[in-house]
Amino acid sequence: MVDIKVVSQRSKKEVGSFSTSSSTTVGELKKQISSKTRLGTERIRLAVPSKTSKLPNAFEALGKDSDLVSKHVGADSTLYFKDLGPQISWSLVFICEYAGPLFVYPIFYFLSNLIYGTDSPKSFAQKVALVCYSLHYIKRIYETIFVHRFSHGTMPIFNLFKNCSYYWGCTAMVSYFVNHPLYTEAPIERVYLGLGLWIIGEVFNYICHIQLRNLRPAGSTERKIPRGLLFEFVSCPNYTVEILSWIGFSILTQTLTSWIFALMGAAQMWIWAVGKHRRYRKEFGDKYPKSRKILIPFLL
Amino acid sequence: MVSIKNLYLVLYNVIQTIGWSIILFKLSIHLFETQSPVGVWEKVGALVSIFQYAAVLEIVHSVFGLVKTSAATTFIQVFSRVACVFLAQNVPTTQNHFFLSLMLMSWSITEVIRYSFYALSILKIDSYILGWLRYTTFIILYPTGVTGETGTIWTSLEFVKNTKFMTLTMPNSLNFAFDFHNILIFSLGFYVIGLPYLYTYMLGQRKKFIASHKKGSTTNIKKTN
């Protein structure tokens, strides 16, 4: 038996001393801490001082709850505790952030008089844009409920406000200009080109999500190398085609704000894709296909 | 051996210190001689523009990790100042106003202290006086600076509205409209939110600075005994 000292990461005050054996898992230790601190296990993060980071006071979180504590604890038998704050389930966050655009976007379409002080008949491009934008978020909600499997159960509740502000705010920014009475429609061939790219993007995005779902058996957090179709070319084709989808939407709507939204989304997805690509490389080593790029086939 | 990074940062901070010192000197003499804000921009406007626009490099420094400060915080601070300089350059009604002089005086005192403090810090020279000034003068200079900045924005509103300066109206091929007048009014709200946040942050930094130097002085006493 080993007594492990758990210290607050912020204040450096001792939370308590906990008895562990060589077979005690991180999850079991969290339960012990939970009963002492009265905090749910999902709020508890345990970490050790980072060996790789150059920054002072940098910490590395312990791995999965199924990992053995003995694998992580150093000679001083000390772990660092951080309260992650109130938590909320990933799926609930996603549903909230995706449901918002479904209500916000049509406000500008249907309540022109109220918002712009004038009304005008909607053009073909504006009608198509409403359908595309709404279908995109209906698809996302459907995938959140029926397709995605989340490896983490919860996230800090602050993320709900942050993510909702982003999605709802950007929707208002896009919809305001797309549905403006003085909106200038793009040439019809450009509308069809944009719509075509949007459809290709959405269909392939759904296919990628199904492929990712089938990689992971229900109730498991096990990771495998994704294979088949676009996964042979890039690590995160779901992001590649989502960016394509938003480029299509921007072409068909011909609005600066749509392009800004597409660019912001692409930048965020690039950051996620780089992280995921590195994790795949680290986790699977030589087994991971060397020719596979991050986001853009054959290039990047 | 001084690294190229540190050499560059020292050079940047020294140049900024010299620049803002000249601005402070010229500004003080002008205000002392004329006892009036009229002609201030004519006197120091070009220099202020050069050294304030050069501060955009600080965002680059943060992004590339040359300094530890957050890129987002640096961006907000630099952007708000650059915007005020841009207004002063383009809106004649701001140029001879008391608010502009207040803003420039607050900036120049702050910047002379700040940049010289940074330059010495990089060279590992611990100047308590400069440090104390850095973390004390803001108590007065932040409110005066913000008053000057918001006042400058306020005095530009009428001109911007009447001349439709920097305003884009629909219809256009970008399907985008930009009402600079409304943006300026909206930006005033950010100052209301931002000042208390920045002020409390700096008070915290001041507390840390004084505490660390108290520790330092006690350890020095212990060493000499």
Short mmCIF file of C-alpha atoms in Angstrom, two decimals:
data_model
loop_
_atom_site.label_atom_id
_atom_site.label_comp_id
_atom_site.label_asym_id
_atom_site.label_seq_id
_atom_site.Cartn_x
_atom_site.Cartn_y
_atom_site.Cartn_z
CA MET A 1 0.00 0.00 0.00
CA VAL A 2 1.19 3.50 -0.89
CA ASP A 3 -0.13 6.73 0.59
CA ILE A 4 -0.61 9.30 -2.14
CA LYS A 5 -0.67 12.96 -1.24
CA VAL A 6 -3.13 14.99 -3.33
CA VAL A 7 -2.36 18.72 -3.50
CA SER A 8 -4.40 21.56 -5.02
CA GLN A 9 -2.76 22.65 -8.28
CA ARG A 10 -3.65 26.31 -7.71
CA SER A 11 -3.26 26.95 -3.99
CA LYS A 12 -0.76 24.11 -3.31
CA LYS A 13 -2.81 23.23 -0.20
CA GLU A 14 -3.13 19.55 0.62
CA VAL A 15 -6.49 18.03 -0.29
CA GLY A 16 -5.73 14.83 1.58
CA SER A 17 -3.76 11.61 1.73
CA PHE A 18 -5.21 8.52 0.05
CA SER A 19 -4.26 4.87 0.34
CA THR A 20 -3.65 3.09 -2.95
CA SER A 21 -2.35 -0.29 -4.00
CA SER A 22 -0.47 -1.27 -7.15
CA SER A 23 -3.83 -2.16 -8.76
CA THR A 24 -5.66 1.11 -7.92
CA THR A 25 -6.89 2.90 -11.02
CA VAL A 26 -7.12 6.65 -11.60
CA GLY A 27 -10.93 6.31 -11.60
CA GLU A 28 -10.91 4.63 -8.19
CA LEU A 29 -8.66 7.32 -6.74
CA LYS A 30 -10.99 10.00 -8.15
CA LYS A 31 -13.88 8.30 -6.31
CA GLN A 32 -11.93 8.50 -3.05
CA ILE A 33 -11.19 12.19 -3.63
CA SER A 34 -14.83 12.74 -4.63
CA SER A 35 -16.14 11.35 -1.35
CA LYS A 36 -13.79 13.65 0.57
CA THR A 37 -14.28 16.84 -1.48
CA ARG A 38 -17.99 16.29 -2.27
CA LEU A 39 -17.23 17.01 -5.94
CA GLY A 40 -18.42 14.75 -8.76
CA THR A 41 -15.65 12.62 -10.31
CA GLU A 42 -16.18 14.34 -13.67
CA ARG A 43 -15.08 17.63 -12.07
CA ILE A 44 -11.81 16.19 -10.80
CA ARG A 45 -8.63 16.44 -12.84
CA LEU A 46 -5.46 14.81 -11.55
CA ALA A 47 -2.09 15.78 -12.94
CA VAL A 48 1.66 15.47 -12.47
CA PRO A 49 4.29 18.16 -13.13
CA SER A 50 5.15 18.20 -16.84
CA LYS A 51 8.48 16.70 -17.85
CA THR A 52 8.38 18.08 -21.38
CA SER A 53 7.00 21.62 -21.09
CA LYS A 54 9.47 24.49 -20.73
CA LEU A 55 6.87 26.63 -18.98
CA PRO A 56 7.02 26.90 -15.18
CA ASN A 57 4.15 25.29 -13.25
CA ALA A 58 3.08 23.23 -16.27
CA PHE A 59 1.15 20.05 -15.56
CA GLU A 60 0.23 16.95 -17.53
CA ALA A 61 -3.16 15.42 -16.84
CA LEU A 62 -3.27 11.75 -15.95
CA GLY A 63 -4.50 9.49 -18.74
CA LYS A 64 -7.67 7.44 -18.80
CA ASP A 65 -9.62 6.54 -15.66
CA SER A 66 -8.71 2.91 -16.34
CA ASP A 67 -4.96 3.65 -16.05
CA LEU A 68 -3.13 2.50 -12.94
CA VAL A 69 -2.17 5.26 -10.50
CA SER A 70 1.26 3.65 -9.99
CA LYS A 71 2.04 4.26 -13.68
CA HIS A 72 1.94 8.04 -13.14
CA VAL A 73 3.07 8.76 -9.59
CA GLY A 74 6.70 9.78 -9.11
CA ALA A 75 9.03 9.18 -6.19
CA ASP A 76 7.41 11.90 -4.05
CA SER A 77 3.96 10.19 -4.28
CA THR A 78 2.22 13.49 -5.00
CA LEU A 79 -0.60 14.19 -7.43
CA TYR A 80 -2.02 17.60 -8.26
CA PHE A 81 -5.76 18.18 -8.13
CA LYS A 82 -7.83 20.68 -10.07
CA ASP A 83 -11.56 21.30 -9.85
CA LEU A 84 -12.77 21.64 -13.45
CA GLY A 85 -15.93 23.38 -12.29
CA PRO A 86 -19.54 22.43 -13.04
CA GLN A 87 -19.75 20.00 -15.97
CA ILE A 88 -22.27 19.45 -18.74
CA SER A 89 -22.60 16.56 -21.16
CA TRP A 90 -20.98 16.94 -24.58
CA SER A 91 -24.13 15.98 -26.43
CA LEU A 92 -26.20 18.59 -24.56
CA VAL A 93 -23.65 21.31 -25.39
CA PHE A 94 -23.72 20.33 -29.06
CA ILE A 95 -27.51 20.26 -29.20
CA CYS A 96 -27.70 23.74 -27.61
CA GLU A 97 -25.08 25.25 -29.89
CA TYR A 98 -26.63 23.70 -33.02
CA ALA A 99 -30.27 24.37 -32.12
CA GLY A 100 -29.56 28.11 -31.83
CA PRO A 101 -28.76 28.65 -35.53
CA LEU A 102 -31.97 26.81 -36.46
CA PHE A 103 -33.94 29.54 -34.69
CA VAL A 104 -31.65 32.54 -35.27
CA TYR A 105 -31.19 32.21 -39.05
CA PRO A 106 -34.91 32.18 -40.01
CA ILE A 107 -35.63 35.26 -37.85
CA PHE A 108 -33.87 37.44 -40.46
CA TYR A 109 -35.58 35.59 -43.32
CA PHE A 110 -39.16 35.72 -42.05
CA LEU A 111 -39.14 38.92 -39.97
CA SER A 112 -37.64 41.33 -42.51
CA ASN A 113 -40.09 44.11 -41.67
CA LEU A 114 -39.20 43.99 -38.01
CA ILE A 115 -35.42 43.89 -38.50
CA TYR A 116 -34.78 45.98 -41.61
CA GLY A 117 -37.89 48.15 -41.50
CA THR A 118 -38.79 47.01 -45.00
CA ASP A 119 -39.63 43.81 -46.84
CA SER A 120 -38.80 42.51 -50.30
CA PRO A 121 -39.48 39.23 -52.10
CA LYS A 122 -36.78 36.67 -51.42
CA SER A 123 -34.51 35.64 -54.30
CA PHE A 124 -33.72 32.05 -55.29
CA ALA A 125 -30.28 32.25 -53.64
CA GLN A 126 -31.79 33.47 -50.36
CA LYS A 127 -34.29 30.58 -50.37
CA VAL A 128 -31.54 28.05 -51.12
CA ALA A 129 -29.35 29.56 -48.39
CA LEU A 130 -32.13 29.18 -45.80
CA VAL A 131 -32.61 25.51 -46.73
CA CYS A 132 -28.85 24.77 -46.76
CA TYR A 133 -28.13 26.50 -43.46
CA SER A 134 -31.07 24.84 -41.71
CA LEU A 135 -30.33 21.37 -43.11
CA HIS A 136 -26.70 21.66 -42.03
CA TYR A 137 -27.67 22.18 -38.40
CA ILE A 138 -30.51 19.62 -38.50
CA LYS A 139 -27.89 17.13 -39.73
CA ARG A 140 -25.53 18.14 -36.92
CA ILE A 141 -28.21 17.63 -34.26
CA TYR A 142 -29.15 14.27 -35.77
CA GLU A 143 -25.48 13.20 -35.75
CA THR A 144 -25.02 14.35 -32.15
CA ILE A 145 -27.96 12.21 -31.00
CA PHE A 146 -27.64 9.16 -33.26
CA VAL A 147 -24.16 9.02 -34.79
CA HIS A 148 -21.34 10.44 -32.65
CA ARG A 149 -19.75 8.50 -29.82
CA PHE A 150 -17.96 10.73 -27.36
CA SER A 151 -14.83 9.55 -25.57
CA HIS A 152 -15.32 12.22 -22.88
CA GLY A 153 -18.62 12.34 -21.03
CA THR A 154 -18.62 15.99 -20.00
CA MET A 155 -17.02 19.39 -20.50
CA PRO A 156 -16.92 22.56 -18.32
CA ILE A 157 -20.23 24.43 -18.36
CA PHE A 158 -18.43 27.64 -19.42
CA ASN A 159 -17.90 26.00 -22.83
CA LEU A 160 -21.66 26.05 -23.33
CA PHE A 161 -21.72 29.87 -23.23
CA LYS A 162 -18.54 30.20 -25.27
CA ASN A 163 -19.66 27.81 -28.01
CA CYS A 164 -23.23 29.09 -28.14
CA SER A 165 -21.98 32.68 -28.43
CA TYR A 166 -19.82 31.65 -31.38
CA TYR A 167 -22.45 29.68 -33.31
CA TRP A 168 -25.42 31.90 -32.54
CA GLY A 169 -23.46 35.12 -33.09
CA CYS A 170 -21.98 33.97 -36.39
CA THR A 171 -25.40 32.81 -37.56
CA ALA A 172 -26.82 36.27 -36.88
CA MET A 173 -23.85 37.86 -38.68
CA VAL A 174 -24.34 35.65 -41.76
CA SER A 175 -28.14 35.72 -41.83
CA TYR A 176 -28.38 39.50 -41.41
CA PHE A 177 -26.59 40.12 -44.70
CA VAL A 178 -27.88 37.12 -46.69
CA ASN A 179 -31.50 38.10 -45.98
CA HIS A 180 -31.03 41.86 -46.33
CA PRO A 181 -33.61 43.59 -48.57
CA LEU A 182 -30.71 45.14 -50.54
CA TYR A 183 -29.01 41.76 -51.03
CA THR A 184 -27.38 41.28 -54.45
CA GLU A 185 -27.81 37.76 -55.80
CA ALA A 186 -24.87 35.95 -57.41
CA PRO A 187 -25.20 34.82 -61.06
CA ILE A 188 -27.35 31.66 -61.22
CA GLU A 189 -24.48 29.40 -62.37
CA ARG A 190 -22.50 30.47 -59.28
CA VAL A 191 -25.48 29.68 -57.06
CA TYR A 192 -25.63 26.17 -58.56
CA LEU A 193 -21.85 25.72 -58.24
CA GLY A 194 -22.03 26.69 -54.56
CA LEU A 195 -25.02 24.43 -53.98
CA GLY A 196 -23.21 21.53 -55.68
CA LEU A 197 -20.14 21.96 -53.47
CA TRP A 198 -22.37 22.27 -50.41
CA ILE A 199 -24.19 18.99 -51.22
CA ILE A 200 -20.90 17.13 -51.88
CA GLY A 201 -19.47 18.49 -48.62
CA GLU A 202 -22.49 17.55 -46.52
CA VAL A 203 -22.86 14.04 -47.99
CA PHE A 204 -19.18 13.18 -47.57
CA ASN A 205 -19.13 14.73 -44.10
CA TYR A 206 -21.94 12.37 -43.08
CA ILE A 207 -20.14 9.39 -44.65
CA CYS A 208 -16.96 10.26 -42.71
CA HIS A 209 -18.90 10.47 -39.45
CA ILE A 210 -20.48 7.07 -40.09
CA GLN A 211 -17.02 5.63 -40.81
CA LEU A 212 -15.69 7.08 -37.54
CA ARG A 213 -18.69 5.72 -35.64
CA ASN A 214 -18.14 2.22 -37.04
CA LEU A 215 -14.51 2.32 -35.88
CA ARG A 216 -15.55 2.42 -32.25
CA PRO A 217 -17.83 -0.28 -30.80
CA ALA A 218 -20.67 0.96 -28.58
CA GLY A 219 -19.59 1.68 -25.01
CA SER A 220 -15.92 1.67 -25.97
CA THR A 221 -13.31 4.41 -26.10
CA GLU A 222 -10.87 2.24 -28.05
CA ARG A 223 -9.14 3.93 -31.00
CA LYS A 224 -8.37 2.41 -34.40
CA ILE A 225 -6.83 3.79 -37.60
CA PRO A 226 -9.65 5.11 -39.81
CA ARG A 227 -9.54 3.67 -43.34
CA GLY A 228 -11.41 3.85 -46.62
CA LEU A 229 -12.53 6.57 -49.03
CA LEU A 230 -11.21 10.03 -48.06
CA PHE A 231 -9.44 8.67 -44.97
CA GLU A 232 -6.81 7.22 -47.31
CA PHE A 233 -5.75 10.76 -48.23
CA VAL A 234 -6.14 12.85 -45.07
CA SER A 235 -6.39 12.30 -41.32
CA CYS A 236 -9.50 14.46 -40.89
CA PRO A 237 -11.58 14.32 -44.08
CA ASN A 238 -14.70 15.19 -42.08
CA TYR A 239 -13.15 18.65 -41.55
CA THR A 240 -11.93 18.87 -45.17
CA VAL A 241 -15.42 18.36 -46.57
CA GLU A 242 -17.05 20.57 -43.94
CA ILE A 243 -14.77 23.40 -45.07
CA LEU A 244 -15.74 22.57 -48.67
CA SER A 245 -19.39 22.76 -47.64
CA TRP A 246 -18.95 26.25 -46.14
CA ILE A 247 -16.99 27.40 -49.20
CA GLY A 248 -19.95 26.23 -51.29
CA PHE A 249 -22.35 28.15 -49.06
CA SER A 250 -20.19 31.29 -49.36
CA ILE A 251 -20.09 31.00 -53.16
CA LEU A 252 -23.86 30.62 -53.42
CA THR A 253 -24.65 33.47 -51.00
CA GLN A 254 -21.86 35.80 -52.18
CA THR A 255 -21.56 37.50 -48.77
CA LEU A 256 -18.39 38.65 -47.03
CA THR A 257 -19.68 37.46 -43.64
CA SER A 258 -20.17 33.91 -44.98
CA TRP A 259 -16.55 33.90 -46.13
CA ILE A 260 -15.42 35.20 -42.73
CA PHE A 261 -17.41 32.44 -41.00
CA ALA A 262 -15.95 29.83 -43.39
CA LEU A 263 -12.43 31.13 -42.71
CA MET A 264 -12.90 31.12 -38.93
CA GLY A 265 -14.28 27.59 -39.08
CA ALA A 266 -11.43 26.44 -41.32
CA ALA A 267 -8.83 27.93 -38.95
CA GLN A 268 -10.37 26.15 -35.96
CA MET A 269 -10.68 22.87 -37.86
CA TRP A 270 -7.06 23.13 -39.00
CA ILE A 271 -5.97 23.40 -35.33
CA TRP A 272 -8.09 20.36 -34.41
CA ALA A 273 -6.86 18.41 -37.44
CA VAL A 274 -3.18 19.07 -36.63
CA GLY A 275 -3.79 17.85 -33.07
CA LYS A 276 -5.62 14.73 -34.25
CA HIS A 277 -2.97 13.97 -36.90
CA ARG A 278 -0.23 14.19 -34.25
CA ARG A 279 -2.19 11.96 -31.88
CA TYR A 280 -2.68 9.35 -34.60
CA ARG A 281 1.05 9.44 -35.44
CA LYS A 282 2.00 9.17 -31.77
CA GLU A 283 -0.52 6.43 -30.98
CA PHE A 284 -0.07 4.20 -34.03
CA GLY A 285 3.56 4.99 -34.92
CA ASP A 286 4.77 3.20 -38.07
CA LYS A 287 1.38 1.57 -38.62
CA TYR A 288 -0.08 4.96 -39.51
CA PRO A 289 0.11 5.62 -43.29
CA LYS A 290 3.00 8.01 -44.00
CA SER A 291 1.42 9.41 -47.16
CA ARG A 292 -1.68 10.57 -45.29
CA LYS A 293 -1.87 14.38 -45.06
CA ILE A 294 -3.60 16.46 -42.38
CA LEU A 295 -6.43 18.27 -44.17
CA ILE A 296 -5.75 18.84 -47.87
CA PRO A 297 -5.09 15.69 -49.97
CA PHE A 298 -1.52 15.46 -51.37
CA LEU A 299 -0.63 18.93 -50.03
CA LEU A 300 -1.12 19.72 -46.37
CA MET B 1 25.99 35.81 -24.66
CA VAL B 2 22.80 37.71 -25.57
CA SER B 3 20.49 35.76 -27.90
CA ILE B 4 19.31 37.30 -31.19
CA LYS B 5 15.75 37.25 -29.83
CA ASN B 6 16.75 39.25 -26.75
CA LEU B 7 18.90 41.61 -28.79
CA TYR B 8 15.93 42.31 -31.07
CA LEU B 9 13.54 42.81 -28.13
CA VAL B 10 15.96 45.16 -26.35
CA LEU B 11 16.43 47.13 -29.57
CA TYR B 12 12.65 47.33 -30.12
CA ASN B 13 12.01 48.51 -26.55
CA VAL B 14 14.88 51.02 -26.60
CA ILE B 15 13.69 52.53 -29.91
CA GLN B 16 10.14 52.79 -28.53
CA THR B 17 11.46 54.39 -25.31
CA ILE B 18 13.39 57.00 -27.31
CA GLY B 19 10.42 57.63 -29.61
CA TRP B 20 7.93 58.14 -26.80
CA SER B 21 10.45 60.25 -24.85
CA ILE B 22 10.70 62.64 -27.82
CA ILE B 23 6.89 62.72 -28.06
CA LEU B 24 6.59 63.42 -24.32
CA PHE B 25 9.24 66.15 -24.52
CA LYS B 26 7.67 67.89 -27.55
CA LEU B 27 4.16 67.54 -26.11
CA SER B 28 5.14 68.95 -22.71
CA ILE B 29 6.93 71.94 -24.24
CA HIS B 30 4.01 72.69 -26.58
CA LEU B 31 1.41 72.49 -23.80
CA PHE B 32 3.60 74.50 -21.41
CA GLU B 33 4.26 77.25 -23.96
CA THR B 34 0.80 77.57 -25.52
CA GLN B 35 -1.33 76.49 -22.53
CA SER B 36 -3.71 75.11 -25.16
CA PRO B 37 -4.43 71.77 -26.88
CA VAL B 38 -4.60 73.52 -30.27
CA GLY B 39 -1.82 72.41 -32.61
CA VAL B 40 -0.83 69.34 -30.58
CA TRP B 41 -1.46 66.88 -33.42
CA GLU B 42 0.43 69.08 -35.85
CA LYS B 43 3.39 69.00 -33.49
CA VAL B 44 3.56 65.30 -32.56
CA GLY B 45 1.05 63.53 -34.82
CA ALA B 46 3.58 62.10 -37.25
CA LEU B 47 5.76 60.68 -34.46
CA VAL B 48 2.79 59.26 -32.55
CA SER B 49 1.59 57.54 -35.74
CA ILE B 50 5.00 55.95 -36.38
CA PHE B 51 5.53 54.63 -32.86
CA GLN B 52 1.95 53.59 -32.20
CA TYR B 53 1.63 51.73 -35.50
CA ALA B 54 4.99 50.10 -34.73
CA ALA B 55 3.36 48.67 -31.60
CA VAL B 56 1.51 46.27 -33.93
CA LEU B 57 4.77 44.30 -33.74
CA GLU B 58 3.85 43.48 -30.14
CA ILE B 59 0.98 41.35 -31.42
CA VAL B 60 3.49 39.53 -33.63
CA HIS B 61 5.81 39.08 -30.62
CA SER B 62 2.97 37.45 -28.65
CA VAL B 63 1.79 35.23 -31.52
CA PHE B 64 5.31 33.88 -32.12
CA GLY B 65 6.02 33.45 -28.41
CA LEU B 66 8.82 36.03 -28.22
CA VAL B 67 7.08 37.38 -25.13
CA LYS B 68 4.83 35.61 -22.63
CA THR B 69 1.84 37.96 -22.81
CA SER B 70 -1.40 36.69 -24.32
CA ALA B 71 -1.82 37.53 -28.01
CA ALA B 72 -5.54 38.25 -27.54
CA THR B 73 -4.96 40.78 -24.73
CA THR B 74 -2.13 42.44 -26.66
CA PHE B 75 -4.30 42.62 -29.78
CA ILE B 76 -7.16 44.35 -27.93
CA GLN B 77 -4.85 46.91 -26.30
CA VAL B 78 -2.83 47.70 -29.44
CA PHE B 79 -5.89 47.70 -31.70
CA SER B 80 -7.78 50.21 -29.53
CA ARG B 81 -4.80 52.57 -29.58
CA VAL B 82 -4.14 52.19 -33.29
CA ALA B 83 -7.84 52.92 -33.89
CA CYS B 84 -7.55 56.14 -31.86
CA VAL B 85 -4.47 57.22 -33.84
CA PHE B 86 -6.32 56.42 -37.07
CA LEU B 87 -9.20 58.63 -35.91
CA ALA B 88 -6.85 61.46 -34.96
CA GLN B 89 -5.20 61.25 -38.39
CA ASN B 90 -8.45 61.31 -40.33
CA VAL B 91 -10.96 63.26 -38.26
CA PRO B 92 -10.04 66.96 -38.01
CA THR B 93 -12.46 67.62 -35.13
CA THR B 94 -10.37 65.45 -32.80
CA GLN B 95 -7.02 67.09 -33.53
CA ASN B 96 -7.27 70.27 -31.48
CA HIS B 97 -9.37 68.89 -28.67
CA PHE B 98 -8.38 68.63 -25.01
CA PHE B 99 -9.18 64.88 -25.08
CA LEU B 100 -6.46 64.20 -27.65
CA SER B 101 -3.84 65.98 -25.52
CA LEU B 102 -4.97 64.05 -22.45
CA MET B 103 -4.75 60.78 -24.38
CA LEU B 104 -1.29 61.51 -25.82
CA MET B 105 0.12 62.73 -22.50
CA SER B 106 -1.16 59.60 -20.71
CA TRP B 107 0.21 57.32 -23.44
CA SER B 108 3.63 58.94 -23.63
CA ILE B 109 4.29 58.87 -19.86
CA THR B 110 3.07 55.25 -19.68
CA GLU B 111 5.12 54.14 -22.67
CA VAL B 112 8.39 55.75 -21.61
CA ILE B 113 8.14 53.90 -18.29
CA ARG B 114 6.85 50.64 -19.77
CA TYR B 115 9.33 50.27 -22.63
CA SER B 116 12.35 51.25 -20.54
CA PHE B 117 11.22 48.79 -17.83
CA TYR B 118 10.90 46.01 -20.44
CA ALA B 119 14.30 46.80 -21.98
CA LEU B 120 16.02 46.59 -18.59
CA SER B 121 14.07 43.45 -17.63
CA ILE B 122 15.32 41.64 -20.75
CA LEU B 123 18.87 42.66 -19.83
CA LYS B 124 18.18 41.25 -16.33
CA ILE B 125 18.71 44.69 -14.78
CA ASP B 126 16.36 45.08 -11.83
CA SER B 127 15.33 48.71 -11.46
CA TYR B 128 12.97 49.01 -8.49
CA ILE B 129 12.17 52.66 -9.26
CA LEU B 130 11.09 51.89 -12.84
CA GLY B 131 9.19 48.82 -11.66
CA TRP B 132 7.42 50.83 -8.98
CA LEU B 133 6.53 53.52 -11.53
CA ARG B 134 5.33 50.87 -14.00
CA TYR B 135 2.97 49.39 -11.42
CA THR B 136 1.89 52.63 -9.74
CA THR B 137 1.48 55.36 -12.36
CA PHE B 138 -1.29 53.36 -14.06
CA ILE B 139 -3.53 54.17 -11.07
CA ILE B 140 -3.85 57.69 -12.51
CA LEU B 141 -2.74 57.17 -16.11
CA TYR B 142 -5.19 54.38 -17.02
CA PRO B 143 -8.28 56.43 -16.16
CA THR B 144 -6.84 59.54 -17.84
CA GLY B 145 -5.82 57.51 -20.90
CA VAL B 146 -9.24 55.91 -21.20
CA THR B 147 -10.92 59.30 -20.73
CA GLY B 148 -8.73 60.67 -23.51
CA GLU B 149 -9.43 57.72 -25.83
CA THR B 150 -13.19 57.65 -25.27
CA GLY B 151 -13.27 61.45 -25.53
CA THR B 152 -11.41 61.29 -28.85
CA ILE B 153 -13.91 58.73 -30.14
CA TRP B 154 -16.79 60.87 -28.86
CA THR B 155 -15.52 64.03 -30.57
CA SER B 156 -15.17 62.15 -33.87
CA LEU B 157 -18.77 60.90 -33.95
CA GLU B 158 -20.42 63.93 -35.55
CA PHE B 159 -17.82 64.21 -38.32
CA VAL B 160 -18.01 60.47 -39.07
CA LYS B 161 -21.81 60.58 -39.22
CA ASN B 162 -22.02 63.66 -41.44
CA THR B 163 -19.29 62.67 -43.91
CA LYS B 164 -20.12 58.92 -43.90
CA PHE B 165 -16.40 58.37 -43.29
CA MET B 166 -15.36 54.68 -43.52
CA THR B 167 -18.97 53.69 -44.12
CA LEU B 168 -20.01 51.08 -46.67
CA THR B 169 -23.65 50.80 -47.67
CA MET B 170 -25.57 48.08 -49.48
CA PRO B 171 -26.21 47.10 -52.24
CA ASN B 172 -22.70 45.98 -53.23
CA SER B 173 -21.11 42.83 -54.62
CA LEU B 174 -19.79 41.83 -51.18
CA ASN B 175 -23.29 42.01 -49.68
CA PHE B 176 -21.76 43.75 -46.71
CA ALA B 177 -22.49 47.00 -44.91
CA PHE B 178 -20.26 48.77 -42.42
CA ASP B 179 -21.46 51.73 -40.39
CA PHE B 180 -18.36 53.23 -38.78
CA HIS B 181 -20.45 55.62 -36.67
CA ASN B 182 -22.32 52.74 -35.01
CA ILE B 183 -19.10 50.75 -34.60
CA LEU B 184 -17.54 53.69 -32.73
CA ILE B 185 -20.54 54.00 -30.41
CA PHE B 186 -20.41 50.23 -29.85
CA SER B 187 -16.67 50.41 -29.08
CA LEU B 188 -17.31 52.88 -26.25
CA GLY B 189 -19.11 50.05 -24.46
CA PHE B 190 -15.96 47.95 -24.57
CA TYR B 191 -14.08 50.62 -22.64
CA VAL B 192 -16.73 50.49 -19.92
CA ILE B 193 -16.25 46.71 -19.64
CA GLY B 194 -12.50 46.70 -20.26
CA LEU B 195 -11.23 49.35 -17.85
CA PRO B 196 -12.33 47.68 -14.58
CA TYR B 197 -10.95 44.34 -15.81
CA LEU B 198 -7.58 45.81 -16.82
CA TYR B 199 -7.44 47.97 -13.71
CA THR B 200 -7.98 45.08 -11.29
CA TYR B 201 -5.48 42.98 -13.27
CA MET B 202 -2.84 45.71 -12.93
CA LEU B 203 -3.59 46.14 -9.22
CA GLY B 204 -2.93 42.41 -8.84
CA GLN B 205 0.35 42.77 -10.76
CA ARG B 206 1.31 45.69 -8.51
CA LYS B 207 0.63 43.60 -5.41
CA LYS B 208 2.82 40.80 -6.81
CA PHE B 209 5.62 43.22 -7.72
CA ILE B 210 5.71 44.87 -4.31
CA ALA B 211 5.47 41.50 -2.52
CA SER B 212 8.34 40.04 -4.56
CA HIS B 213 10.54 43.05 -3.81
CA LYS B 214 9.71 42.92 -0.12
CA LYS B 215 10.84 39.29 -0.15
CA GLY B 216 13.95 40.32 -2.05
CA SER B 217 14.83 43.03 0.46
CA THR B 218 14.35 40.71 3.45
CA THR B 219 16.57 38.07 1.90
CA ASN B 220 19.19 40.72 1.24
CA ILE B 221 19.04 41.77 4.90
CA LYS B 222 19.47 38.16 5.96
CA LYS B 223 22.49 37.81 3.71
CA THR B 224 24.23 40.88 5.11
CA ASN B 225 23.77 39.84 8.74
#
